[in-house]
Amino acid sequence: METSQLLTCKGVVCWGSGEAPKLEEIQVEAPKGNEVRLKMIYASICHTDIFFCTQGFPIPLFPRVPGHEGVGVVESIGEGVTSVKQGDLVIPTYMSECSECENCLSEKTNMCLKYPLNISGLMPNNTSRMSVNGQMLYHAFSCSTWSEYTVVDANFVLKLDPAPLNLHHASFLSCGFSTGFGAPWKEAEIEEGSSVAVIGLGAVGLGVVEGSRMRGATKIIGIDKNQRRKEKGEAFGVTDFINPLLHSNKSVSELIKDSTGGMGVDYCFECTGLPHLINEALEATKIGKGKAIVIGVSNAPTLQINNLALLTGRTLKGSIFGGLKAKTDLPIVFEKWRNKEFQLDELLTHEVSMADITKAFQLLKHEDCVKVLLKI
């Protein structure tokens, strides 16, 4: 089905910075050349989506349809699309991989130059496929999954073949957990026997824990001020848990060093996005060879980093999507999940309908909340 009409459907709209998201009747256009229109089945909420709505991250573009995690079915395709067909089960990916550019041919990065990370809120031709009462709506990255239908550039979808039995797990793997899982593998390339610290045990942090465990890390320190995350962390592989609130007289880096005989860890992953913890992550690593990987999203334009910690041989590295390449690496993550090399049941704590999006935001504040699933 290569032609289709304008659709009216339900979608979540963020109207302005700090305003509560609202369910609206929106219009979704037919896909144009090299685009696909998806009928979403599930979506899930990532920490970055909160920034979209509350602070307009990374650029304050409103009104916007948020959401970049999800799973759906191809409803129709635009001219020139050959990678997927109508009826295929897919996940939208906010990262792409052309397999041709300098970066894609490199083993050092997943940042495609031909199809770069899209933060403009628009399709590649600088137009939108969504509107509400005649007013243009901005997309979230290349996705906007909090809608019954969405239009995505075909270079930013991954076909799931064979189709997974558990579709909400597929939604979690489209960003959060995979981002964490990929970082020890693709960014840090941690070695067997390594010591690891993970700051923040949300879905991303738990992915880091699982990825580190599978690569043979023998000491995995989980740090979270929510004591309920101790049990969650241990289910994925945490060997030592630190609640900073129980040690208010010491910094996070000091607590990590105390847990490692004063040495620090080989690798520290910062998953909260809190600016002051990025420096803590760096100082928590071993002098001369420690590596800190920044995964958590922050709206802070600048950071304060201890210059001496860098000069003495430590490395500070940023990461998008855990260094995973969308077409090369993400299918491997799905294959490991299908083979039950890791489990995701511990991630899902709440499920709500898209109509209850306000409730979903409230649930995120609960101590026992890890991942909220939106049933579209």
Short mmCIF file of N, CA, C and O in Angstrom, two decimals, residues 47 51 57 199-200 204 269-278 293-300 302-303:
data_model
loop_
_atom_site.label_atom_id
_atom_site.label_comp_id
_atom_site.label_asym_id
_atom_site.label_seq_id
_atom_site.Cartn_x
_atom_site.Cartn_y
_atom_site.Cartn_z
N HIS A 47 13.37 8.95 30.19
CA HIS A 47 13.74 10.17 30.92
C HIS A 47 13.83 11.37 29.96
O HIS A 47 13.44 12.49 30.31
N PHE A 51 12.17 15.64 29.59
CA PHE A 51 12.84 16.88 29.21
C PHE A 51 12.15 17.54 28.02
O PHE A 51 12.05 18.76 27.94
N PHE A 57 13.82 20.22 25.91
CA PHE A 57 15.13 19.69 25.50
C PHE A 57 14.99 18.99 24.15
O PHE A 57 14.00 18.31 23.89
N ILE A 199 25.90 4.82 38.22
CA ILE A 199 25.19 5.85 38.98
C ILE A 199 23.80 6.03 38.40
O ILE A 199 23.64 6.53 37.28
N GLY A 200 22.78 5.62 39.15
CA GLY A 200 21.40 5.69 38.69
C GLY A 200 20.92 4.35 38.17
O GLY A 200 21.40 3.89 37.12
N VAL A 204 18.00 2.59 32.06
CA VAL A 204 19.31 2.71 31.42
C VAL A 204 20.39 2.11 32.31
O VAL A 204 21.22 1.31 31.86
N PHE A 269 29.70 4.58 34.93
CA PHE A 269 28.67 5.01 33.98
C PHE A 269 27.69 5.94 34.70
O PHE A 269 27.07 5.55 35.68
N GLU A 270 27.57 7.17 34.21
CA GLU A 270 26.68 8.15 34.80
C GLU A 270 25.36 8.13 34.02
O GLU A 270 25.32 8.49 32.85
N CYS A 271 24.27 7.71 34.68
CA CYS A 271 23.00 7.48 33.99
C CYS A 271 21.88 8.40 34.45
O CYS A 271 20.74 8.23 34.02
N THR A 272 22.17 9.38 35.30
CA THR A 272 21.10 10.24 35.81
C THR A 272 20.96 11.55 35.04
O THR A 272 19.88 12.14 35.01
N GLY A 273 22.06 12.03 34.47
CA GLY A 273 22.03 13.33 33.80
C GLY A 273 22.23 14.50 34.75
O GLY A 273 22.24 15.65 34.32
N LEU A 274 22.40 14.23 36.05
CA LEU A 274 22.64 15.32 37.00
C LEU A 274 24.07 15.83 36.83
O LEU A 274 25.03 15.07 36.97
N PRO A 275 24.24 17.12 36.52
CA PRO A 275 25.56 17.65 36.15
C PRO A 275 26.67 17.37 37.16
O PRO A 275 27.78 16.99 36.78
N HIS A 276 26.39 17.53 38.47
CA HIS A 276 27.46 17.36 39.46
C HIS A 276 27.93 15.91 39.55
O HIS A 276 29.06 15.64 39.96
N LEU A 277 27.07 14.96 39.14
CA LEU A 277 27.46 13.55 39.23
C LEU A 277 28.38 13.13 38.08
O LEU A 277 29.02 12.08 38.16
N ILE A 278 28.45 13.93 37.04
CA ILE A 278 29.37 13.62 35.94
C ILE A 278 30.81 13.73 36.43
O ILE A 278 31.65 12.88 36.17
N ILE A 293 31.83 7.10 31.51
CA ILE A 293 30.95 7.20 30.34
C ILE A 293 29.68 7.94 30.76
O ILE A 293 28.99 7.53 31.69
N VAL A 294 29.38 9.04 30.07
CA VAL A 294 28.19 9.84 30.37
C VAL A 294 27.06 9.43 29.44
O VAL A 294 27.14 9.58 28.22
N ILE A 295 25.98 8.89 30.03
CA ILE A 295 24.82 8.44 29.26
C ILE A 295 23.59 9.28 29.56
O ILE A 295 22.78 9.55 28.69
N GLY A 296 23.44 9.69 30.82
CA GLY A 296 22.25 10.42 31.24
C GLY A 296 22.13 11.76 30.55
O GLY A 296 23.12 12.47 30.34
N VAL A 297 20.90 12.13 30.19
CA VAL A 297 20.63 13.39 29.51
C VAL A 297 20.52 14.52 30.52
O VAL A 297 19.85 14.40 31.54
N SER A 298 21.20 15.61 30.23
CA SER A 298 21.17 16.79 31.10
C SER A 298 20.80 18.02 30.28
O SER A 298 21.14 18.11 29.09
N ASN A 299 20.10 18.95 30.90
CA ASN A 299 19.80 20.21 30.22
C ASN A 299 20.80 21.30 30.56
O ASN A 299 20.65 22.45 30.17
N ALA A 300 21.85 20.92 31.30
CA ALA A 300 22.88 21.90 31.66
C ALA A 300 23.76 22.20 30.44
O ALA A 300 24.31 21.28 29.83
N THR A 302 26.69 23.70 30.35
CA THR A 302 28.11 23.53 30.64
C THR A 302 28.27 22.67 31.90
O THR A 302 27.33 22.51 32.68
N LEU A 303 29.47 22.14 32.06
CA LEU A 303 29.77 21.28 33.20
C LEU A 303 31.05 21.74 33.88
O LEU A 303 31.94 22.32 33.24
#
